[in-house]
mmCIF file of C-alpha atoms in Angstrom:
data_model
loop_
_atom_site.group_PDB
_atom_site.id
_atom_site.type_symbol
_atom_site.label_atom_id
_atom_site.label_comp_id
_atom_site.label_asym_id
_atom_site.label_seq_id
_atom_site.Cartn_x
_atom_site.Cartn_y
_atom_site.Cartn_z
ATOM 1 C CA MET A 20 32.944 14.404 -55.833
ATOM 2 C CA LYS A 21 36.094 13.950 -53.716
ATOM 3 C CA SER A 22 37.582 16.746 -51.613
ATOM 4 C CA ALA A 23 40.751 18.618 -52.565
ATOM 5 C CA GLU A 24 42.493 16.964 -49.612
ATOM 6 C CA PHE A 25 41.442 13.512 -50.829
ATOM 7 C CA GLU A 26 42.869 14.306 -54.278
ATOM 8 C CA ALA A 27 46.078 15.550 -52.647
ATOM 9 C CA LEU A 28 46.362 12.230 -50.824
ATOM 10 C CA ILE A 29 45.942 10.355 -54.101
ATOM 11 C CA ASP A 30 48.781 12.402 -55.588
ATOM 12 C CA LEU A 31 50.996 11.705 -52.559
ATOM 13 C CA SER A 32 50.095 8.007 -52.681
ATOM 14 C CA ALA A 33 51.148 7.742 -56.320
ATOM 15 C CA ARG A 34 54.439 9.578 -55.684
ATOM 16 C CA VAL A 35 55.310 7.508 -52.640
ATOM 17 C CA GLY A 36 54.268 4.291 -54.358
ATOM 18 C CA ALA A 37 56.596 5.004 -57.290
ATOM 19 C CA ASP A 38 59.655 5.277 -55.019
ATOM 20 C CA PRO A 39 61.140 1.786 -54.376
ATOM 21 C CA LEU A 40 63.030 3.130 -51.365
ATOM 22 C CA LEU A 41 59.668 3.872 -49.701
ATOM 23 C CA VAL A 42 57.188 1.326 -51.107
ATOM 24 C CA GLN A 43 57.639 -1.968 -52.940
ATOM 25 C CA GLY A 44 54.894 -3.556 -54.999
ATOM 26 C CA ALA A 45 51.599 -3.766 -53.144
ATOM 27 C CA GLY A 46 53.182 -2.808 -49.820
ATOM 28 C CA GLY A 47 52.397 0.308 -47.830
ATOM 29 C CA ASN A 48 49.090 2.101 -47.443
ATOM 30 C CA THR A 49 47.631 5.581 -47.009
ATOM 31 C CA SER A 50 44.378 6.856 -45.536
ATOM 32 C CA ILE A 51 42.226 9.916 -44.931
ATOM 33 C CA LYS A 52 39.420 10.435 -42.408
ATOM 34 C CA GLU A 53 36.506 12.450 -43.808
ATOM 35 C CA GLY A 54 32.809 12.639 -43.005
ATOM 36 C CA GLY A 55 32.826 9.670 -40.640
ATOM 37 C CA ARG A 56 34.629 7.518 -43.195
ATOM 38 C CA LEU A 57 38.147 6.164 -43.293
ATOM 39 C CA TRP A 58 39.280 5.922 -46.899
ATOM 40 C CA ILE A 59 42.173 3.468 -47.031
ATOM 41 C CA LYS A 60 44.177 1.753 -49.746
ATOM 42 C CA ALA A 61 42.795 -1.631 -50.752
ATOM 43 C CA SER A 62 44.662 -4.815 -49.936
ATOM 44 C CA GLY A 63 46.811 -6.157 -52.764
ATOM 45 C CA LEU A 64 46.732 -2.989 -54.881
ATOM 46 C CA TRP A 65 49.695 -0.727 -55.604
ATOM 47 C CA LEU A 66 49.959 2.841 -54.311
ATOM 48 C CA ALA A 67 51.893 3.604 -57.486
ATOM 49 C CA HIS A 68 48.638 3.073 -59.429
ATOM 50 C CA ALA A 69 46.597 5.475 -57.282
ATOM 51 C CA ARG A 70 46.155 7.960 -60.146
ATOM 52 C CA SER A 71 45.326 5.370 -62.803
ATOM 53 C CA ARG A 72 42.742 3.259 -60.975
ATOM 54 C CA ASP A 73 40.506 3.240 -57.912
ATOM 55 C CA VAL A 74 42.604 1.972 -54.988
ATOM 56 C CA MET A 75 40.766 3.422 -51.973
ATOM 57 C CA VAL A 76 38.073 1.701 -49.882
ATOM 58 C CA PRO A 77 35.594 3.544 -47.576
ATOM 59 C CA VAL A 78 35.220 2.135 -44.066
ATOM 60 C CA ALA A 79 32.769 3.328 -41.396
ATOM 61 C CA LEU A 80 35.141 4.826 -38.836
ATOM 62 C CA ASP A 81 33.113 5.078 -35.624
ATOM 63 C CA PRO A 82 31.750 1.493 -35.768
ATOM 64 C CA LEU A 83 35.281 0.228 -36.428
ATOM 65 C CA LEU A 84 36.700 2.181 -33.462
ATOM 66 C CA ALA A 85 33.875 0.922 -31.233
ATOM 67 C CA ALA A 86 34.642 -2.641 -32.304
ATOM 68 C CA LEU A 87 38.306 -2.055 -31.527
ATOM 69 C CA ASP A 88 37.375 -0.877 -28.030
ATOM 70 C CA ARG A 89 35.452 -4.085 -27.356
ATOM 71 C CA ASP A 90 38.165 -6.241 -28.952
ATOM 72 C CA ASP A 91 35.796 -7.524 -31.638
ATOM 73 C CA PRO A 92 37.589 -10.080 -33.875
ATOM 74 C CA ALA A 93 35.756 -8.590 -36.873
ATOM 75 C CA CYS A 94 38.333 -5.782 -36.753
ATOM 76 C CA GLU A 95 40.956 -8.200 -38.023
ATOM 77 C CA LYS A 96 39.783 -7.941 -41.637
ATOM 78 C CA ALA A 97 37.692 -4.753 -41.325
ATOM 79 C CA GLN A 98 35.572 -6.126 -44.180
ATOM 80 C CA ASP A 99 32.437 -5.898 -42.045
ATOM 81 C CA PHE A 100 32.878 -2.118 -41.817
ATOM 82 C CA VAL A 101 33.195 -1.364 -45.544
ATOM 83 C CA ILE A 102 30.587 1.072 -46.899
ATOM 84 C CA HIS A 103 29.532 -1.147 -49.773
ATOM 85 C CA ASP A 104 27.467 1.337 -51.787
ATOM 86 C CA GLN A 105 30.600 3.491 -52.099
ATOM 87 C CA ASN A 106 32.822 0.534 -53.010
ATOM 88 C CA PRO A 107 31.568 -0.501 -56.489
ATOM 89 C CA SER A 108 34.753 -2.438 -57.276
ATOM 90 C CA GLY A 109 34.284 -4.679 -54.227
ATOM 91 C CA LEU A 110 37.754 -3.882 -52.922
ATOM 92 C CA ARG A 111 38.983 -5.321 -49.651
ATOM 93 C CA PRO A 112 40.473 -2.866 -47.127
ATOM 94 C CA SER A 113 44.149 -3.020 -46.194
ATOM 95 C CA ILE A 114 45.200 -5.533 -43.580
ATOM 96 C CA GLU A 115 46.375 -2.543 -41.545
ATOM 97 C CA THR A 116 43.063 -0.663 -41.508
ATOM 98 C CA THR A 117 42.901 -0.827 -37.717
ATOM 99 C CA VAL A 118 46.314 0.844 -37.456
ATOM 100 C CA HIS A 119 45.089 3.807 -39.510
ATOM 101 C CA ALA A 120 41.811 3.993 -37.611
ATOM 102 C CA LEU A 121 43.352 4.356 -34.171
ATOM 103 C CA MET A 122 45.752 7.147 -35.171
ATOM 104 C CA PRO A 123 43.903 10.404 -34.304
ATOM 105 C CA GLN A 124 45.305 12.450 -37.204
ATOM 106 C CA LYS A 125 43.345 12.937 -40.419
ATOM 107 C CA ILE A 126 46.103 11.639 -42.724
ATOM 108 C CA VAL A 127 48.137 8.470 -42.133
ATOM 109 C CA VAL A 128 50.906 7.198 -44.418
ATOM 110 C CA HIS A 129 52.506 3.791 -43.871
ATOM 111 C CA VAL A 130 55.578 2.920 -45.922
ATOM 112 C CA HIS A 131 58.186 0.177 -46.017
ATOM 113 C CA CYS A 132 61.003 2.707 -46.087
ATOM 114 C CA VAL A 133 64.276 0.823 -46.564
ATOM 115 C CA GLU A 134 66.143 3.368 -44.419
ATOM 116 C CA THR A 135 63.722 2.662 -41.567
ATOM 117 C CA ILE A 136 63.725 -1.110 -42.010
ATOM 118 C CA ALA A 137 67.534 -1.175 -41.868
ATOM 119 C CA THR A 138 67.231 0.275 -38.357
ATOM 120 C CA ALA A 139 64.023 -1.488 -37.299
ATOM 121 C CA VAL A 140 65.507 -4.984 -37.817
ATOM 122 C CA GLN A 141 68.449 -4.366 -35.504
ATOM 123 C CA ALA A 142 68.348 -5.703 -31.957
ATOM 124 C CA ASN A 143 69.002 -2.180 -30.651
ATOM 125 C CA GLY A 144 66.763 -0.526 -33.234
ATOM 126 C CA GLU A 145 64.695 1.297 -30.625
ATOM 127 C CA ALA A 146 67.763 3.061 -29.213
ATOM 128 C CA ILE A 147 69.033 3.955 -32.697
ATOM 129 C CA ALA A 148 65.648 5.393 -33.683
ATOM 130 C CA ALA A 149 65.392 7.368 -30.431
ATOM 131 C CA GLU A 150 68.739 9.027 -31.109
ATOM 132 C CA LYS A 151 68.013 9.830 -34.753
ATOM 133 C CA LEU A 152 64.456 11.055 -34.124
ATOM 134 C CA ARG A 153 65.271 13.059 -31.007
ATOM 135 C CA GLY A 154 62.805 15.924 -30.609
ATOM 136 C CA ILE A 155 60.140 14.370 -32.862
ATOM 137 C CA PRO A 156 57.063 12.871 -31.125
ATOM 138 C CA HIS A 157 57.611 9.254 -32.068
ATOM 139 C CA ALA A 158 57.234 5.720 -30.769
ATOM 140 C CA PHE A 159 59.095 2.506 -31.504
ATOM 141 C CA VAL A 160 56.729 -0.467 -31.665
ATOM 142 C CA PRO A 161 58.340 -3.921 -31.319
ATOM 143 C CA TYR A 162 57.336 -6.425 -33.986
ATOM 144 C CA ALA A 163 53.743 -7.617 -33.970
ATOM 145 C CA ARG A 164 51.887 -9.347 -36.785
ATOM 146 C CA PRO A 165 50.345 -6.775 -39.160
ATOM 147 C CA GLY A 166 46.668 -6.199 -38.551
ATOM 148 C CA LEU A 167 44.959 -6.294 -35.182
ATOM 149 C CA PRO A 168 48.009 -7.409 -33.122
ATOM 150 C CA LEU A 169 50.014 -4.505 -34.543
ATOM 151 C CA ALA A 170 47.171 -2.065 -33.868
ATOM 152 C CA LYS A 171 47.034 -3.190 -30.239
ATOM 153 C CA ALA A 172 50.800 -2.850 -29.890
ATOM 154 C CA ILE A 173 50.641 0.670 -31.325
ATOM 155 C CA ALA A 174 47.756 1.647 -29.033
ATOM 156 C CA SER A 175 49.883 0.749 -26.016
ATOM 157 C CA ARG A 176 52.742 3.013 -27.136
ATOM 158 C CA ILE A 177 51.347 6.163 -28.743
ATOM 159 C CA GLN A 178 50.582 9.505 -27.103
ATOM 160 C CA ASP A 179 48.173 12.167 -28.359
ATOM 161 C CA ASP A 180 50.960 13.984 -30.191
ATOM 162 C CA THR A 181 52.741 10.934 -31.678
ATOM 163 C CA SER A 182 53.277 11.635 -35.377
ATOM 164 C CA VAL A 183 55.934 9.028 -36.243
ATOM 165 C CA LEU A 184 55.959 5.282 -35.605
ATOM 166 C CA VAL A 185 58.965 3.082 -36.234
ATOM 167 C CA LEU A 186 57.609 -0.455 -36.513
ATOM 168 C CA GLY A 187 60.063 -3.150 -35.486
ATOM 169 C CA ASN A 188 60.880 -5.513 -38.397
ATOM 170 C CA HIS A 189 58.362 -3.686 -40.535
ATOM 171 C CA GLY A 190 58.519 -0.031 -41.529
ATOM 172 C CA LEU A 191 57.453 3.544 -40.878
ATOM 173 C CA VAL A 192 54.140 5.290 -40.173
ATOM 174 C CA VAL A 193 53.685 9.061 -40.228
ATOM 175 C CA ALA A 194 50.544 11.043 -39.493
ATOM 176 C CA GLY A 195 49.415 14.643 -39.864
ATOM 177 C CA ASP A 196 46.287 16.753 -39.993
ATOM 178 C CA THR A 197 46.875 17.624 -43.658
ATOM 179 C CA VAL A 198 48.469 15.842 -46.587
ATOM 180 C CA GLU A 199 51.119 18.553 -46.736
ATOM 181 C CA GLU A 200 51.985 18.027 -43.065
ATOM 182 C CA ALA A 201 52.125 14.231 -43.368
ATOM 183 C CA SER A 202 54.309 14.532 -46.472
ATOM 184 C CA ALA A 203 56.712 16.867 -44.671
ATOM 185 C CA ILE A 204 56.948 14.534 -41.674
ATOM 186 C CA LEU A 205 57.629 11.607 -44.010
ATOM 187 C CA ARG A 206 60.501 13.485 -45.664
ATOM 188 C CA LEU A 207 61.905 14.520 -42.297
ATOM 189 C CA ALA A 208 61.688 11.111 -40.596
ATOM 190 C CA SER A 209 62.988 9.089 -43.539
ATOM 191 C CA GLY A 210 65.801 11.606 -43.977
ATOM 192 C CA LEU A 211 66.847 11.421 -40.322
ATOM 193 C CA LEU A 212 66.837 7.620 -40.481
ATOM 194 C CA ARG A 213 68.914 7.589 -43.674
ATOM 195 C CA VAL A 214 71.943 5.283 -43.756
ATOM 196 C CA THR A 215 74.860 5.351 -46.190
ATOM 197 C CA PRO A 216 74.674 2.049 -48.116
ATOM 198 C CA ARG A 217 77.701 -0.117 -48.775
ATOM 199 C CA GLN A 218 78.920 -0.001 -52.361
ATOM 200 C CA ALA A 219 78.213 -3.456 -53.777
ATOM 201 C CA PRO A 220 80.588 -4.895 -56.406
ATOM 202 C CA ALA A 221 79.284 -5.309 -59.951
ATOM 203 C CA HIS A 222 77.628 -8.593 -60.919
ATOM 204 C CA ASP A 223 79.227 -11.065 -63.336
ATOM 205 C CA GLU A 224 76.731 -11.298 -66.181
ATOM 206 C CA ALA A 225 78.628 -13.945 -68.156
ATOM 207 C CA ALA A 226 78.968 -16.216 -65.127
ATOM 208 C CA LEU A 227 75.265 -15.807 -64.309
ATOM 209 C CA ALA A 228 74.322 -16.716 -67.892
ATOM 210 C CA ARG A 229 76.276 -19.968 -67.513
ATOM 211 C CA LEU A 230 74.666 -20.683 -64.127
ATOM 212 C CA ALA A 231 71.204 -20.221 -65.674
ATOM 213 C CA LEU A 232 71.682 -22.779 -68.461
ATOM 214 C CA ASP A 233 68.919 -25.416 -68.738
ATOM 215 C CA SER A 234 66.907 -23.778 -65.949
ATOM 216 C CA GLY A 235 63.836 -21.597 -65.564
ATOM 217 C CA TYR A 236 65.968 -18.686 -64.388
ATOM 218 C CA GLY A 237 67.435 -15.608 -66.009
ATOM 219 C CA LEU A 238 68.878 -12.195 -65.251
ATOM 220 C CA PRO A 239 66.597 -9.741 -63.412
ATOM 221 C CA GLU A 240 65.387 -6.637 -65.224
ATOM 222 C CA ASP A 241 66.384 -4.540 -62.215
ATOM 223 C CA ALA A 242 70.169 -4.737 -61.842
ATOM 224 C CA ALA A 243 69.921 -3.273 -58.315
ATOM 225 C CA MET A 244 68.862 -6.743 -57.109
ATOM 226 C CA HIS A 245 72.397 -8.068 -57.636
ATOM 227 C CA ALA A 246 73.687 -6.195 -54.574
ATOM 228 C CA ALA A 247 71.979 -8.821 -52.393
ATOM 229 C CA ALA A 248 74.563 -11.332 -53.621
ATOM 230 C CA THR A 249 77.613 -9.370 -54.786
ATOM 231 C CA ASP A 250 77.822 -7.663 -51.385
ATOM 232 C CA LEU A 251 78.882 -10.612 -49.247
ATOM 233 C CA GLU A 252 77.638 -9.034 -46.025
ATOM 234 C CA SER A 253 74.175 -8.747 -47.600
ATOM 235 C CA ALA A 254 74.288 -12.408 -48.633
ATOM 236 C CA ARG A 255 75.268 -13.328 -45.074
ATOM 237 C CA ILE A 256 72.329 -11.316 -43.749
ATOM 238 C CA GLY A 257 69.987 -13.094 -46.174
ATOM 239 C CA ALA A 258 71.223 -16.484 -45.058
ATOM 240 C CA GLY A 259 70.229 -15.684 -41.480
ATOM 241 C CA GLY A 260 66.485 -15.657 -42.073
ATOM 242 C CA ASN A 261 63.618 -13.259 -42.780
ATOM 243 C CA LEU A 262 63.608 -9.716 -41.484
ATOM 244 C CA TYR A 263 60.132 -8.324 -42.284
ATOM 245 C CA PRO A 264 56.643 -9.581 -43.253
ATOM 246 C CA ASP A 265 56.463 -8.799 -46.984
ATOM 247 C CA HIS A 266 59.722 -10.681 -47.534
ATOM 248 C CA VAL A 267 58.015 -13.795 -46.165
ATOM 249 C CA ILE A 268 54.822 -13.275 -48.165
ATOM 250 C CA PHE A 269 56.409 -12.710 -51.566
ATOM 251 C CA LEU A 270 59.777 -14.489 -51.382
ATOM 252 C CA GLY A 271 58.994 -17.405 -49.073
ATOM 253 C CA SER A 272 60.197 -18.577 -45.679
ATOM 254 C CA SER A 273 63.887 -18.549 -46.687
ATOM 255 C CA LEU A 274 66.106 -17.139 -49.408
ATOM 256 C CA ALA A 275 67.651 -19.551 -51.874
ATOM 257 C CA ILE A 276 71.425 -19.128 -51.657
ATOM 258 C CA ALA A 277 73.598 -21.259 -53.927
ATOM 259 C CA ALA A 278 76.463 -23.229 -52.471
ATOM 260 C CA PRO A 279 79.864 -22.943 -54.182
ATOM 261 C CA GLY A 280 79.747 -24.746 -57.540
ATOM 262 C CA GLN A 281 75.945 -25.031 -57.678
ATOM 263 C CA ASN A 282 74.027 -23.845 -60.734
ATOM 264 C CA ALA A 283 70.418 -22.691 -60.881
ATOM 265 C CA ARG A 284 69.060 -26.079 -61.896
ATOM 266 C CA GLU A 285 70.764 -27.764 -58.924
ATOM 267 C CA VAL A 286 69.478 -25.137 -56.477
ATOM 268 C CA GLU A 287 65.951 -25.417 -57.884
ATOM 269 C CA ALA A 288 66.000 -29.217 -57.431
ATOM 270 C CA ALA A 289 66.509 -28.778 -53.686
ATOM 271 C CA PHE A 290 63.148 -26.986 -53.254
ATOM 272 C CA ASP A 291 59.588 -28.340 -53.395
ATOM 273 C CA GLU A 292 58.579 -25.159 -55.244
ATOM 274 C CA PRO A 293 61.050 -23.213 -57.404
ATOM 275 C CA PRO A 294 62.266 -20.204 -55.412
ATOM 276 C CA PRO A 295 61.562 -16.865 -57.115
ATOM 277 C CA VAL A 296 65.145 -15.659 -56.570
ATOM 278 C CA ILE A 297 68.534 -17.356 -56.197
ATOM 279 C CA LEU A 298 71.549 -15.584 -54.735
ATOM 280 C CA PHE A 299 74.992 -16.580 -55.997
ATOM 281 C CA PRO A 300 77.324 -14.953 -53.434
ATOM 282 C CA GLY A 301 79.976 -12.822 -55.051
ATOM 283 C CA THR A 302 78.430 -13.278 -58.515
ATOM 284 C CA GLY A 303 74.870 -11.929 -58.588
ATOM 285 C CA VAL A 304 71.208 -12.890 -58.684
ATOM 286 C CA LEU A 305 69.014 -14.994 -60.976
ATOM 287 C CA VAL A 306 65.218 -14.807 -60.952
ATOM 288 C CA ARG A 307 62.475 -17.085 -62.238
ATOM 289 C CA ARG A 308 61.572 -16.137 -65.797
ATOM 290 C CA ASP A 309 57.938 -15.996 -64.652
ATOM 291 C CA ILE A 310 58.635 -14.062 -61.445
ATOM 292 C CA SER A 311 55.699 -11.894 -60.353
ATOM 293 C CA ALA A 312 56.103 -8.132 -60.164
ATOM 294 C CA GLY A 313 55.464 -8.337 -56.426
ATOM 295 C CA ALA A 314 58.252 -10.839 -55.819
ATOM 296 C CA ALA A 315 60.646 -8.867 -58.019
ATOM 297 C CA ALA A 316 59.900 -5.704 -56.057
ATOM 298 C CA MET A 317 60.581 -7.500 -52.769
ATOM 299 C CA ALA A 318 63.868 -8.921 -54.055
ATOM 300 C CA ARG A 319 64.954 -5.363 -54.872
ATOM 301 C CA CYS A 320 63.762 -4.285 -51.407
ATOM 302 C CA PHE A 321 65.925 -6.888 -49.685
ATOM 303 C CA ALA A 322 68.980 -5.718 -51.627
ATOM 304 C CA ASP A 323 68.262 -2.089 -50.689
ATOM 305 C CA VAL A 324 67.734 -2.923 -47.011
ATOM 306 C CA ALA A 325 70.687 -5.273 -46.599
ATOM 307 C CA VAL A 326 73.326 -2.846 -47.938
ATOM 308 C CA ARG A 327 72.118 -0.314 -45.357
ATOM 309 C CA ILE A 328 72.547 -2.632 -42.362
ATOM 310 C CA PRO A 329 75.923 -1.949 -40.717
ATOM 311 C CA ASP A 330 78.546 -4.695 -40.875
ATOM 312 C CA GLY A 331 78.223 -7.039 -37.918
ATOM 313 C CA ALA A 332 74.956 -5.520 -36.621
ATOM 314 C CA ARG A 333 72.966 -7.723 -34.249
ATOM 315 C CA LEU A 334 69.715 -8.513 -36.029
ATOM 316 C CA ARG A 335 66.293 -9.539 -34.833
ATOM 317 C CA TYR A 336 65.050 -12.080 -37.410
ATOM 318 C CA LEU A 337 61.430 -13.222 -37.536
ATOM 319 C CA THR A 338 61.019 -16.502 -35.682
ATOM 320 C CA ASP A 339 59.763 -19.720 -37.272
ATOM 321 C CA ALA A 340 56.472 -19.199 -35.454
ATOM 322 C CA GLU A 341 56.151 -15.638 -36.798
ATOM 323 C CA ASN A 342 56.911 -16.837 -40.332
ATOM 324 C CA ALA A 343 54.285 -19.571 -40.038
ATOM 325 C CA GLU A 344 51.752 -17.119 -38.623
ATOM 326 C CA LEU A 345 52.175 -14.870 -41.664
ATOM 327 C CA LEU A 346 52.027 -17.685 -44.215
ATOM 328 C CA GLY A 347 48.952 -19.225 -42.603
ATOM 329 C CA TRP A 348 47.017 -15.994 -42.128
ATOM 330 C CA ASP A 349 43.935 -15.548 -44.292
ATOM 331 C CA ALA A 350 44.594 -11.876 -45.040
ATOM 332 C CA GLU A 351 48.066 -12.659 -46.344
ATOM 333 C CA LYS A 352 46.828 -15.660 -48.305
ATOM 334 C CA TYR A 353 44.527 -13.199 -50.069
ATOM 335 C CA ARG A 354 47.477 -10.971 -51.009
ATOM 336 C CA GLN A 355 49.500 -13.998 -52.110
ATOM 337 C CA GLN A 356 46.672 -15.137 -54.384
ATOM 338 C CA LEU A 357 46.340 -11.676 -55.924
ATOM 339 C CA ASN A 358 50.080 -11.701 -56.537
ATOM 340 C CA ARG A 359 49.969 -15.165 -58.179
ATOM 341 C CA ASP A 360 47.013 -14.153 -60.345
ATOM 342 C CA GLY A 361 48.733 -10.985 -61.440
ATOM 343 C CA GLN A 362 45.779 -8.950 -60.251
ATOM 344 C CA VAL A 363 48.063 -6.561 -58.359
ATOM 345 C CA LEU A 364 49.341 -5.373 -61.733
ATOM 346 C CA GLN A 365 45.964 -4.047 -62.860
#
């Protein structure tokens, strides 16, 4: 029998997970601390499905915090701290379990809010966030790899009353002592960080159909993706590199951007593995006909983020080393495999 507060968190998780401006695919996670346990969303599962399936994993909180204090590498996966007799589905805890554990509040909500990311990828993102969140106990945490490195970076920045974290090149974390409080802080912080998006021109469906001929590509189901290409500033931003971890995990180390005159088949031939998405600047986007739901969600996320980044903003892209670290990390390989297998859609 779960508590009323646990059930309220499940409701919030499902609502947040269904909003593509806050969470995309299997991204984001929520948690509650009760009875010595940290219940946290499982890796690779979707918050949007929180009401239709079991997505939460129980972790022994005090042993995990003690391991964090002694810098135990077992904290990296947190698998060793799962309470197995309360985890019949054998779920694996989120890669950011340590982040949730070290926050003192009962409820923690981590989202990949596109309004926040549009600020957090800018070179002066910390100053922008400080101005917009003035008066709210918050901290800006420069980029660190999700998991234990991020938890350590957060630990060095938070105070006892910190309720909002802006994560550089990553997203937003809010925390409260009740679900209602955390939900209110999420609305407030994401609202204060809101940016007016550029209005992207319409895509050219007929031209895209011609560009897709004799290829494995077609039009995306979500027309919002086209803004990544029809808005030329967004396409320029995409050409510069990767801006946040889930982009790397689900879309690869670089976006495929067609040169003038190239069709989908010609772009595909230039890659060892067919890219999930191709941008045709000024025209629109084509996606693999077998694109995973996770990759499609991240393509929409990039479009939503890019149109919110001011023209000419100085950006802090992930480095080649940071990209390689993400792609070679066991925890992210696990999420990639779930995405390929379609298990995240269950």
